């Protein structure tokens, strides 16, 4: 379970991904579990990067956290299907 300060960080991570700010994403994800953090719809940062076409961030996640590609959001959207 995430504590309140981590919830704020999760929102910041998702915002940075949406805006395509790779540097902020790298700084904010200081623990592996934050690479898997989900928003209200169950989307991980990688899902958001795919949805918003943030190629640098997609490459960062695939290189640094490759298993994130197998995560599903609440609607069973797989990030790896969108990358094909």
mmCIF file of C-alpha atoms in Angstrom, residues 45-74:
data_model
loop_
_atom_site.group_PDB
_atom_site.id
_atom_site.type_symbol
_atom_site.label_atom_id
_atom_site.label_comp_id
_atom_site.label_asym_id
_atom_site.label_seq_id
_atom_site.Cartn_x
_atom_site.Cartn_y
_atom_site.Cartn_z
ATOM 1 C CA UNK A 45 3.423 4.879 -16.552
ATOM 2 C CA UNK A 46 4.302 2.670 -19.536
ATOM 3 C CA UNK A 47 0.638 2.490 -20.558
ATOM 4 C CA UNK A 48 0.493 6.292 -20.430
ATOM 5 C CA UNK A 49 3.695 6.601 -22.450
ATOM 6 C CA UNK A 50 2.210 4.358 -25.148
ATOM 7 C CA UNK A 51 -1.115 6.215 -25.156
ATOM 8 C CA UNK A 52 0.594 9.606 -25.455
ATOM 9 C CA UNK A 53 3.246 8.424 -27.924
ATOM 10 C CA UNK A 54 6.183 9.281 -25.656
ATOM 11 C CA UNK A 55 8.832 7.209 -27.448
ATOM 12 C CA UNK A 56 11.791 8.202 -25.259
ATOM 13 C CA UNK A 57 9.886 7.259 -22.131
ATOM 14 C CA UNK A 58 8.737 3.984 -23.687
ATOM 15 C CA UNK A 59 12.370 3.142 -24.485
ATOM 16 C CA UNK A 60 13.395 4.071 -20.936
ATOM 17 C CA UNK A 61 10.831 1.711 -19.402
ATOM 18 C CA UNK A 62 11.643 -1.127 -21.794
ATOM 19 C CA UNK A 63 15.351 -0.769 -21.048
ATOM 20 C CA UNK A 64 15.176 -0.155 -17.304
ATOM 21 C CA UNK A 65 11.978 -2.017 -16.311
ATOM 22 C CA UNK A 66 11.348 -4.539 -19.114
ATOM 23 C CA UNK A 67 8.746 -6.571 -17.240
ATOM 24 C CA UNK A 68 6.404 -3.555 -17.180
ATOM 25 C CA UNK A 69 5.469 -4.479 -20.744
ATOM 26 C CA UNK A 70 3.398 -7.393 -19.423
ATOM 27 C CA UNK A 71 1.193 -5.355 -17.095
ATOM 28 C CA UNK A 72 -2.483 -4.803 -17.835
ATOM 29 C CA UNK A 73 -4.631 -1.837 -16.991
ATOM 30 C CA UNK A 74 -8.192 -2.161 -15.654
#
